[in-house]
Tab-separated table of C-alpha atoms in Angstrom:
chain	number	residue	atom	x	y	z
A	8	UNK	CA	-0.127	0.076	-0.231
A	9	UNK	CA	1.165	3.209	-0.581
A	10	UNK	CA	2.216	6.266	2.011
A	11	UNK	CA	-0.894	7.532	3.202
A	12	UNK	CA	-1.168	11.114	4.214
A	13	UNK	CA	-3.423	12.430	7.047
A	14	UNK	CA	-6.959	13.792	5.718
A	15	UNK	CA	-5.351	17.417	6.124
A	16	UNK	CA	-2.391	16.574	3.760
A	17	UNK	CA	-4.114	15.185	0.849
A	18	UNK	CA	-4.952	17.184	-1.934
A	19	UNK	CA	-8.571	19.314	-1.929
A	20	UNK	CA	-10.933	18.010	-4.008
A	21	UNK	CA	-10.618	20.611	-6.319
A	22	UNK	CA	-7.252	22.790	-6.518
A	23	UNK	CA	-7.582	25.911	-8.042
A	24	UNK	CA	-3.690	25.864	-9.597
A	25	UNK	CA	-2.217	22.681	-9.571
A	26	UNK	CA	1.624	21.922	-10.193
A	27	UNK	CA	2.931	23.612	-12.914
A	28	UNK	CA	-0.406	23.514	-14.914
A	29	UNK	CA	-0.995	27.004	-16.159
A	30	UNK	CA	2.852	27.232	-17.029
A	31	UNK	CA	4.383	28.655	-20.462
A	32	UNK	CA	6.729	27.046	-21.531
A	33	UNK	CA	9.407	29.485	-22.389
A	34	UNK	CA	6.770	32.526	-21.516
A	35	UNK	CA	9.546	33.821	-18.768
A	36	UNK	CA	9.434	37.544	-19.581
A	37	UNK	CA	8.249	38.286	-22.478
A	38	UNK	CA	4.667	39.516	-21.528
A	39	UNK	CA	4.169	42.888	-22.120
A	40	UNK	CA	5.094	44.820	-18.892
A	41	UNK	CA	5.973	41.605	-16.708
A	42	UNK	CA	9.041	41.647	-15.931
A	43	UNK	CA	10.559	41.728	-19.622
A	44	UNK	CA	12.641	45.248	-19.171
A	45	UNK	CA	15.437	44.458	-16.963
A	46	UNK	CA	16.019	40.997	-18.355
A	47	UNK	CA	15.593	41.782	-22.407
A	48	UNK	CA	16.746	45.016	-22.487
A	49	UNK	CA	19.786	43.417	-25.192
A	50	UNK	CA	17.936	40.694	-26.670
A	51	UNK	CA	17.322	42.239	-30.459
A	52	UNK	CA	18.275	40.021	-32.835
A	53	UNK	CA	15.260	39.035	-34.720
A	54	UNK	CA	16.753	36.994	-37.276
A	55	UNK	CA	18.870	34.196	-35.096
A	56	UNK	CA	17.698	30.383	-35.345
A	57	UNK	CA	17.231	28.750	-32.109
A	58	UNK	CA	19.507	26.809	-30.419
A	59	UNK	CA	22.495	26.455	-27.861
A	60	UNK	CA	25.137	29.289	-27.763
A	61	UNK	CA	24.646	33.163	-27.765
A	62	UNK	CA	21.502	34.159	-29.668
A	63	UNK	CA	22.934	37.372	-31.310
A	64	UNK	CA	22.943	40.290	-29.131
A	65	UNK	CA	21.853	38.410	-25.901
A	66	UNK	CA	24.038	38.938	-23.230
A	67	UNK	CA	24.120	35.509	-22.305
A	68	UNK	CA	24.204	32.023	-23.532
A	69	UNK	CA	21.012	30.050	-24.825
A	70	UNK	CA	21.863	26.388	-23.277
A	71	UNK	CA	20.961	23.180	-25.255
A	72	UNK	CA	21.359	19.187	-24.872
A	73	UNK	CA	23.823	19.597	-28.064
A	74	UNK	CA	25.384	23.134	-26.282
A	75	UNK	CA	25.142	22.808	-22.354
A	76	UNK	CA	26.345	26.032	-20.332
A	77	UNK	CA	28.142	26.665	-17.262
A	78	UNK	CA	26.445	29.573	-15.887
A	79	UNK	CA	29.061	31.957	-14.558
A	80	UNK	CA	29.093	33.158	-10.953
A	81	UNK	CA	29.963	37.051	-10.655
A	82	UNK	CA	31.686	39.164	-8.085
A	83	UNK	CA	28.882	40.649	-6.631
A	84	UNK	CA	27.122	37.356	-6.457
A	85	UNK	CA	29.399	34.903	-4.637
A	86	UNK	CA	27.915	31.594	-3.123
A	87	UNK	CA	27.185	31.881	0.940
A	88	UNK	CA	30.561	30.255	3.304
A	89	UNK	CA	30.480	26.986	4.705
A	90	UNK	CA	29.386	26.159	7.863
A	91	UNK	CA	27.009	28.794	8.660
A	92	UNK	CA	24.450	28.118	11.345
A	93	UNK	CA	20.444	28.387	9.480
A	94	UNK	CA	18.465	31.014	10.254
A	95	UNK	CA	15.502	30.384	12.900
A	96	UNK	CA	12.597	31.957	13.271
A	97	UNK	CA	10.186	34.080	11.828
A	98	UNK	CA	8.431	33.409	8.063
A	99	UNK	CA	10.196	30.868	5.241
A	100	UNK	CA	9.247	32.849	2.410
A	101	UNK	CA	8.601	30.217	-0.608
A	102	UNK	CA	7.808	31.213	-4.484
A	103	UNK	CA	5.955	28.381	-6.076
A	104	UNK	CA	2.971	26.678	-8.157
A	105	UNK	CA	0.133	26.248	-5.598
A	106	UNK	CA	-0.080	22.529	-4.304
A	107	UNK	CA	3.128	21.920	-6.111
A	108	UNK	CA	4.791	20.234	-2.330
A	109	UNK	CA	3.128	18.238	0.547
A	110	UNK	CA	2.002	20.297	3.483
A	111	UNK	CA	3.282	17.818	6.005
A	112	UNK	CA	6.592	18.048	4.184
A	113	UNK	CA	6.656	21.718	4.873
A	114	UNK	CA	5.153	21.764	8.070
A	115	UNK	CA	7.838	18.963	9.764
A	116	UNK	CA	10.956	21.537	7.737
A	117	UNK	CA	9.171	24.335	9.905
A	118	UNK	CA	8.902	22.409	13.002
A	119	UNK	CA	12.441	21.373	13.018
A	120	UNK	CA	13.520	24.853	12.348
A	121	UNK	CA	11.440	26.820	14.096
A	122	UNK	CA	10.403	28.956	11.034
A	123	UNK	CA	6.628	29.332	9.498
A	124	UNK	CA	6.993	28.274	5.986
A	125	UNK	CA	5.044	30.079	3.601
A	126	UNK	CA	4.190	29.966	0.033
A	127	UNK	CA	3.264	32.530	-2.054
A	128	UNK	CA	1.379	31.062	-5.503
A	129	UNK	CA	2.013	31.813	-9.184
A	130	UNK	CA	0.063	30.715	-12.271
A	131	UNK	CA	3.492	30.810	-14.753
A	132	UNK	CA	6.770	32.116	-15.233
A	133	UNK	CA	5.924	35.490	-16.108
A	134	UNK	CA	3.823	35.796	-12.293
A	135	UNK	CA	7.002	34.640	-10.643
A	136	UNK	CA	9.776	36.984	-12.092
A	137	UNK	CA	7.479	39.947	-12.055
A	138	UNK	CA	6.884	38.510	-8.024
A	139	UNK	CA	11.003	38.279	-7.965
A	140	UNK	CA	10.934	41.770	-8.841
A	141	UNK	CA	8.864	43.628	-6.911
A	142	UNK	CA	10.639	46.243	-4.366
A	143	UNK	CA	11.180	44.631	-1.202
A	144	UNK	CA	10.804	41.074	-2.519
A	145	UNK	CA	12.254	38.456	0.305
A	146	UNK	CA	11.656	34.892	-1.081
A	147	UNK	CA	13.752	31.817	-0.094
A	148	UNK	CA	13.174	29.559	-2.599
A	149	UNK	CA	11.683	29.840	-5.799
A	150	UNK	CA	10.749	26.881	-8.519
A	151	UNK	CA	12.252	27.937	-12.292
A	152	UNK	CA	12.732	25.355	-15.201
A	153	UNK	CA	15.266	25.255	-17.530
A	154	UNK	CA	13.589	27.783	-20.151
A	155	UNK	CA	13.775	30.655	-17.818
A	156	UNK	CA	17.568	29.899	-15.764
A	157	UNK	CA	19.624	32.229	-17.885
A	158	UNK	CA	17.595	34.876	-18.010
A	159	UNK	CA	17.261	34.920	-14.191
A	160	UNK	CA	21.063	34.626	-13.860
A	161	UNK	CA	21.493	37.409	-15.995
A	162	UNK	CA	19.047	39.347	-14.296
A	163	UNK	CA	20.408	38.495	-10.913
A	164	UNK	CA	17.695	37.161	-9.626
A	165	UNK	CA	19.301	34.290	-8.770
A	166	UNK	CA	22.158	33.912	-6.390
A	167	UNK	CA	24.477	30.718	-6.458
A	168	UNK	CA	24.685	27.450	-4.549
A	169	UNK	CA	27.009	26.246	-1.826
A	170	UNK	CA	26.681	22.491	-2.343
A	171	UNK	CA	28.578	21.553	0.487
A	172	UNK	CA	24.951	22.226	2.588
A	173	UNK	CA	23.458	19.656	-0.182
A	174	UNK	CA	24.987	16.084	0.522
A	175	UNK	CA	21.945	14.447	-0.864
A	176	UNK	CA	22.635	16.186	-3.945
A	177	UNK	CA	24.362	12.005	-4.170
A	178	UNK	CA	20.983	10.584	-4.523
A	179	UNK	CA	20.247	12.379	-7.674
A	180	UNK	CA	20.707	10.501	-10.781
A	181	UNK	CA	23.790	11.377	-12.530
A	182	UNK	CA	22.166	13.454	-15.660
A	183	UNK	CA	20.981	15.977	-13.119
A	184	UNK	CA	23.908	16.221	-10.672
A	185	UNK	CA	25.514	18.357	-13.999
A	186	UNK	CA	22.493	19.052	-16.189
A	187	UNK	CA	22.850	20.402	-19.560
A	188	UNK	CA	20.979	24.004	-18.374
A	189	UNK	CA	23.258	24.595	-15.188
A	190	UNK	CA	26.580	22.535	-15.837
A	191	UNK	CA	27.719	21.663	-12.130
A	192	UNK	CA	24.569	22.756	-10.625
A	193	UNK	CA	25.765	25.839	-9.779
A	194	UNK	CA	22.375	27.745	-9.465
A	195	UNK	CA	19.961	24.925	-9.303
A	196	UNK	CA	18.944	21.563	-8.037
A	197	UNK	CA	16.123	19.028	-9.889
A	198	UNK	CA	13.094	19.245	-8.115
A	199	UNK	CA	10.444	16.953	-10.017
A	200	UNK	CA	10.630	15.489	-13.675
A	201	UNK	CA	8.020	14.451	-16.360
A	202	UNK	CA	7.108	13.561	-19.399
A	203	UNK	CA	4.037	14.844	-21.899
A	204	UNK	CA	1.617	12.824	-23.274
A	205	UNK	CA	-2.032	11.298	-22.926
A	206	UNK	CA	-3.740	10.720	-20.150
A	207	UNK	CA	-7.214	8.651	-20.951
A	208	UNK	CA	-9.951	6.572	-19.602
A	209	UNK	CA	-9.124	2.518	-20.138
A	210	UNK	CA	-12.539	1.971	-19.322
A	211	UNK	CA	-13.721	4.217	-22.551
A	212	UNK	CA	-10.992	4.090	-24.634
A	213	UNK	CA	-10.901	0.202	-26.140
A	214	UNK	CA	-7.527	0.898	-28.150
A	215	UNK	CA	-4.934	3.166	-28.024
A	216	UNK	CA	-3.125	4.192	-31.644
A	217	UNK	CA	0.129	5.121	-32.333
A	218	UNK	CA	0.569	7.639	-31.665
A	219	UNK	CA	-1.630	8.163	-29.017
A	220	UNK	CA	-1.912	11.477	-30.060
A	221	UNK	CA	-4.437	10.252	-32.446
A	222	UNK	CA	-7.024	10.106	-29.812
A	223	UNK	CA	-7.233	13.975	-29.997
A	224	UNK	CA	-8.492	14.081	-33.429
A	225	UNK	CA	-10.610	11.004	-33.034
A	226	UNK	CA	-14.179	12.544	-33.354
A	227	UNK	CA	-15.676	9.939	-31.119
A	228	UNK	CA	-14.521	11.930	-28.584
A	229	UNK	CA	-16.274	14.688	-29.521
A	230	UNK	CA	-16.215	16.719	-26.648
A	231	UNK	CA	-14.624	14.554	-24.338
A	232	UNK	CA	-10.983	15.720	-25.387
A	233	UNK	CA	-8.615	18.472	-24.737
A	234	UNK	CA	-5.309	19.883	-25.434
A	235	UNK	CA	-2.783	21.545	-22.610
A	236	UNK	CA	-3.061	25.477	-22.152
A	237	UNK	CA	0.317	25.670	-22.771
A	238	UNK	CA	1.896	27.136	-26.633
A	239	UNK	CA	4.483	25.183	-26.478
A	240	UNK	CA	3.033	22.321	-25.164
A	241	UNK	CA	0.787	21.854	-27.546
A	242	UNK	CA	2.302	22.636	-30.781
A	243	UNK	CA	4.944	20.754	-30.131
A	244	UNK	CA	2.472	17.416	-29.753
A	245	UNK	CA	1.373	18.267	-33.165
A	246	UNK	CA	5.053	18.789	-34.435
A	247	UNK	CA	5.636	15.379	-33.857
A	248	UNK	CA	2.052	13.545	-34.368
A	249	UNK	CA	2.509	15.015	-38.450
A	250	UNK	CA	6.626	14.675	-38.184
A	251	UNK	CA	6.829	18.739	-38.922
A	252	UNK	CA	10.053	20.046	-39.723
A	253	UNK	CA	11.551	17.109	-38.586
A	254	UNK	CA	10.166	16.485	-35.212
A	255	UNK	CA	12.238	19.620	-33.853
A	256	UNK	CA	10.169	21.111	-31.100
A	257	UNK	CA	12.253	24.120	-30.843
A	258	UNK	CA	12.184	25.109	-34.490
A	259	UNK	CA	12.808	28.428	-36.016
A	260	UNK	CA	10.668	27.882	-38.867
A	261	UNK	CA	7.253	30.057	-38.885
A	262	UNK	CA	5.658	27.497	-41.821
A	263	UNK	CA	6.195	24.660	-39.412
A	264	UNK	CA	4.669	26.154	-36.540
A	265	UNK	CA	2.123	27.122	-38.588
A	266	UNK	CA	1.060	23.668	-40.446
A	267	UNK	CA	1.338	22.342	-36.620
A	268	UNK	CA	-1.106	25.027	-35.741
A	269	UNK	CA	-3.464	24.373	-38.590
A	270	UNK	CA	-3.200	20.889	-37.266
A	271	UNK	CA	-4.565	21.475	-33.827
A	272	UNK	CA	-7.348	23.363	-35.337
A	273	UNK	CA	-8.423	19.894	-37.743
A	274	UNK	CA	-8.555	18.684	-34.097
A	275	UNK	CA	-11.016	21.075	-32.736
A	276	UNK	CA	-12.882	21.105	-35.151
A	277	UNK	CA	-13.256	17.028	-34.937
A	278	UNK	CA	-13.198	16.700	-31.536
A	279	UNK	CA	-14.732	20.143	-30.439
A	280	UNK	CA	-10.890	20.076	-28.660
A	281	UNK	CA	-10.938	22.074	-25.156
A	282	UNK	CA	-7.717	23.865	-23.850
A	283	UNK	CA	-7.383	23.133	-20.414
A	284	UNK	CA	-5.025	22.370	-17.554
A	285	UNK	CA	-7.470	20.232	-15.457
A	286	UNK	CA	-6.754	16.840	-16.870
A	287	UNK	CA	-5.345	15.773	-13.535
A	288	UNK	CA	-9.545	15.744	-12.739
A	289	UNK	CA	-11.297	16.109	-15.207
A	290	UNK	CA	-10.120	12.712	-16.777
A	291	UNK	CA	-10.529	10.740	-13.331
A	292	UNK	CA	-13.687	12.486	-13.150
A	293	UNK	CA	-14.862	11.745	-16.118
A	294	UNK	CA	-15.632	15.005	-17.659
A	295	UNK	CA	-12.784	14.062	-20.110
A	296	UNK	CA	-12.028	10.766	-21.646
A	297	UNK	CA	-9.012	11.587	-23.293
A	298	UNK	CA	-6.334	14.976	-22.734
A	299	UNK	CA	-3.054	15.945	-23.288
A	300	UNK	CA	-1.287	16.404	-19.946
A	301	UNK	CA	2.224	15.896	-17.903
A	302	UNK	CA	2.783	12.561	-16.532
A	303	UNK	CA	2.302	13.458	-12.862
A	304	UNK	CA	-1.159	14.727	-13.233
A	305	UNK	CA	-1.881	11.297	-13.892
A	306	UNK	CA	0.133	10.055	-10.945
A	307	UNK	CA	-2.076	12.589	-9.081
A	308	UNK	CA	-5.463	11.745	-11.116
A	309	UNK	CA	-5.714	8.839	-8.029
A	310	UNK	CA	-7.006	11.610	-5.145
A	311	UNK	CA	-9.537	12.975	-8.127
A	312	UNK	CA	-11.402	9.381	-8.909
A	313	UNK	CA	-14.736	8.590	-7.354
A	314	UNK	CA	-14.897	6.313	-4.457
A	315	UNK	CA	-14.801	2.667	-5.031
A	316	UNK	CA	-13.730	3.744	-8.730
A	317	UNK	CA	-10.148	1.969	-9.049
A	318	UNK	CA	-7.081	3.841	-10.009
A	319	UNK	CA	-6.483	1.462	-12.953
A	320	UNK	CA	-9.257	3.248	-15.237
A	321	UNK	CA	-6.698	5.966	-15.822
A	322	UNK	CA	-4.217	5.377	-18.504
A	323	UNK	CA	-1.464	7.602	-19.877
A	324	UNK	CA	0.417	7.045	-23.222
A	325	UNK	CA	3.653	8.252	-24.082
A	326	UNK	CA	5.932	7.154	-27.209
A	327	UNK	CA	7.483	4.293	-26.859
A	328	UNK	CA	10.451	4.938	-28.493
A	329	UNK	CA	12.809	7.040	-26.227
A	330	UNK	CA	14.193	9.622	-28.532
A	331	UNK	CA	10.326	10.770	-29.045
A	332	UNK	CA	9.195	11.959	-25.886
A	333	UNK	CA	8.944	15.208	-24.510
A	334	UNK	CA	10.371	15.483	-20.812
A	335	UNK	CA	10.580	18.584	-18.604
A	336	UNK	CA	12.125	19.501	-15.376
A	337	UNK	CA	11.764	21.903	-12.546
A	338	UNK	CA	14.428	22.930	-10.224
A	339	UNK	CA	14.904	24.367	-6.874
A	340	UNK	CA	16.669	27.258	-7.008
A	341	UNK	CA	17.748	30.715	-4.050
A	342	UNK	CA	16.526	34.365	-5.237
A	343	UNK	CA	19.412	36.723	-4.811
A	344	UNK	CA	17.234	38.607	-2.403
A	345	UNK	CA	16.826	35.514	0.219
A	346	UNK	CA	16.774	36.365	3.899
A	347	UNK	CA	17.592	33.370	4.531
A	348	UNK	CA	19.859	31.205	2.777
A	349	UNK	CA	21.795	28.426	4.744
A	350	UNK	CA	17.925	27.679	5.566
A	351	UNK	CA	17.088	27.180	1.897
A	352	UNK	CA	19.983	25.524	0.723
A	353	UNK	CA	18.852	22.911	3.824
A	354	UNK	CA	15.282	22.928	2.585
A	355	UNK	CA	16.749	21.949	-1.008
A	356	UNK	CA	18.526	19.091	0.857
A	357	UNK	CA	16.097	17.863	2.997
A	358	UNK	CA	13.860	17.433	-0.331
A	359	UNK	CA	16.717	15.273	-1.981
A	360	UNK	CA	16.700	13.046	0.958
A	361	UNK	CA	14.627	9.831	-0.314
A	362	UNK	CA	12.242	9.302	2.293
A	363	UNK	CA	11.003	12.566	1.622
A	364	UNK	CA	10.952	12.928	-1.817
A	365	UNK	CA	8.830	9.880	-1.929
A	366	UNK	CA	6.490	10.813	0.625
A	367	UNK	CA	5.850	14.306	-1.609
A	368	UNK	CA	6.003	12.384	-4.923
A	369	UNK	CA	2.731	10.695	-3.069
A	370	UNK	CA	1.030	13.762	-2.552
A	371	UNK	CA	1.983	15.717	-5.881
A	372	UNK	CA	2.234	12.689	-8.418
A	373	UNK	CA	5.387	14.296	-9.367
A	374	UNK	CA	8.600	12.404	-9.658
A	375	UNK	CA	11.914	13.264	-8.166
A	376	UNK	CA	14.776	12.630	-10.339
A	377	UNK	CA	16.196	10.156	-7.489
A	378	UNK	CA	17.774	6.731	-7.992
A	379	UNK	CA	15.807	5.068	-5.441
A	380	UNK	CA	12.135	5.981	-7.584
A	381	UNK	CA	12.488	3.402	-10.323
A	382	UNK	CA	9.245	1.751	-11.990
A	383	UNK	CA	9.335	-1.717	-9.596
A	384	UNK	CA	9.783	0.328	-6.417
A	385	UNK	CA	6.501	3.167	-7.789
A	386	UNK	CA	4.498	-0.397	-8.713
A	387	UNK	CA	5.703	-2.232	-5.078
A	388	UNK	CA	4.701	0.954	-3.257
A	389	UNK	CA	1.424	1.458	-5.245
A	390	UNK	CA	2.201	5.125	-6.236
A	391	UNK	CA	1.127	3.621	-10.170
A	392	UNK	CA	-0.506	0.876	-11.278
A	393	UNK	CA	0.446	-0.989	-14.734
A	394	UNK	CA	-1.876	1.407	-16.741
A	395	UNK	CA	0.128	4.128	-15.435
A	396	UNK	CA	3.977	2.468	-15.624
A	397	UNK	CA	4.292	5.135	-19.248
A	398	UNK	CA	4.042	7.558	-16.440
A	399	UNK	CA	7.325	7.118	-14.886
A	400	UNK	CA	10.313	8.833	-15.941
A	401	UNK	CA	13.588	7.297	-15.890
A	402	UNK	CA	17.093	8.487	-17.039
A	403	UNK	CA	17.420	7.378	-20.525
A	404	UNK	CA	14.364	9.371	-21.155
A	405	UNK	CA	16.615	12.757	-19.903
A	406	UNK	CA	19.755	10.980	-22.266
A	407	UNK	CA	17.733	10.880	-25.220
A	408	UNK	CA	14.097	12.301	-25.112
A	409	UNK	CA	13.081	15.642	-26.737
A	410	UNK	CA	13.473	18.835	-23.977
A	411	UNK	CA	12.755	22.266	-24.861
A	412	UNK	CA	14.684	24.980	-24.428
A	413	UNK	CA	15.208	28.615	-24.389
A	414	UNK	CA	14.209	30.632	-27.135
A	415	UNK	CA	15.341	33.931	-28.841
A	416	UNK	CA	12.480	36.400	-28.052
A	417	UNK	CA	11.682	36.657	-31.748
A	418	UNK	CA	10.677	33.169	-31.996
A	419	UNK	CA	9.576	32.566	-29.052
A	420	UNK	CA	7.191	35.719	-30.343
A	421	UNK	CA	6.288	33.975	-33.281
A	422	UNK	CA	5.258	30.851	-31.189
A	423	UNK	CA	2.907	32.671	-28.851
A	424	UNK	CA	1.278	34.380	-32.386
A	425	UNK	CA	0.565	31.129	-33.943
A	426	UNK	CA	-0.627	29.748	-30.590
A	427	UNK	CA	-3.545	32.918	-30.348
A	428	UNK	CA	-4.402	31.909	-33.962
A	429	UNK	CA	-5.193	28.405	-32.463
A	430	UNK	CA	-7.207	30.089	-29.418
A	431	UNK	CA	-9.340	32.426	-31.776
A	432	UNK	CA	-10.684	29.543	-33.992
A	433	UNK	CA	-8.129	29.696	-36.931
């Protein structure tokens, strides 16, 4: 049997903003008036293709798996010293997606260090950065993804880590101890990993086609199908389904992106496709039969099943070919203006402890990239059932899978424009 949290630690029956569901991949700082000026002042080259290295006039490098980046440490932004005592008393302030961490984990940590752990939620990276840039903002921990880390470091929103406080780093997959977006883990530690695929009701879908994406174009699911309200994820799915542009989900080719959106419009016409971030509850509750979703959503779906409904009615498809899977992750980072940086390091270390990470995983459904959490182990503990074994991420996914990378501003704007066309109905 899986670890059973007490009633007050379980997710509410409806989470208004669960996990990272409203995150726009790569939508970090381009929304007008939201944190854009200080980070993008030097970003002006409209013709630079996406990919690693320095993009045109960008003052920082764009990391990719093929062109990893060791983030610079400035003279006036050094790691904290070794051996400092943790700060106690007052409030330890976390800036995070709502309901992305088990309340019991935060409560236990607060009691251990005599602090009140307080979470300020955000819906997307635009809001996250805007909150960090507010006058007097003093958050102690934040959870950026790889598509915004370089911008945030350049904008001096993050401080470098002192790994002497994070001994549990050794519990991570080796791939995440030296990630492509932050070589040497100078500023970040991984929090969770996930793939993007299709969630579905196993009792209502007789056969999952290959690719499973086709379910969203199948008229028999009209009114019962949804795509993620995330321009990067939705367009990338269409690129892969239709094998456009060689399957490059970071393409700078507007014709490819436009063709992907055209196909999404076809799906919308065939199935009255919803644009939603609620697959985690809409699938188990029967509102949707099929939906694009993140793997963690389906692992958390058991909290939303009607009473006496078996977990096995929830299924998840992602490409069997690892090289065609879309994989992502969120990270821990410490804001530049943190008032409790020692405690922040210890909090990260605590969440990298296998027992604490396992408790958190069971609560939020999003997998920590720790060597202990394997498919056999998760099945044995009851965190997944066989219909969801595809939702577990393994190191090979990180090595060979597809990842969204940080884009030059003009390319990102083009993707956003095409997405707006889809949401407007074509």
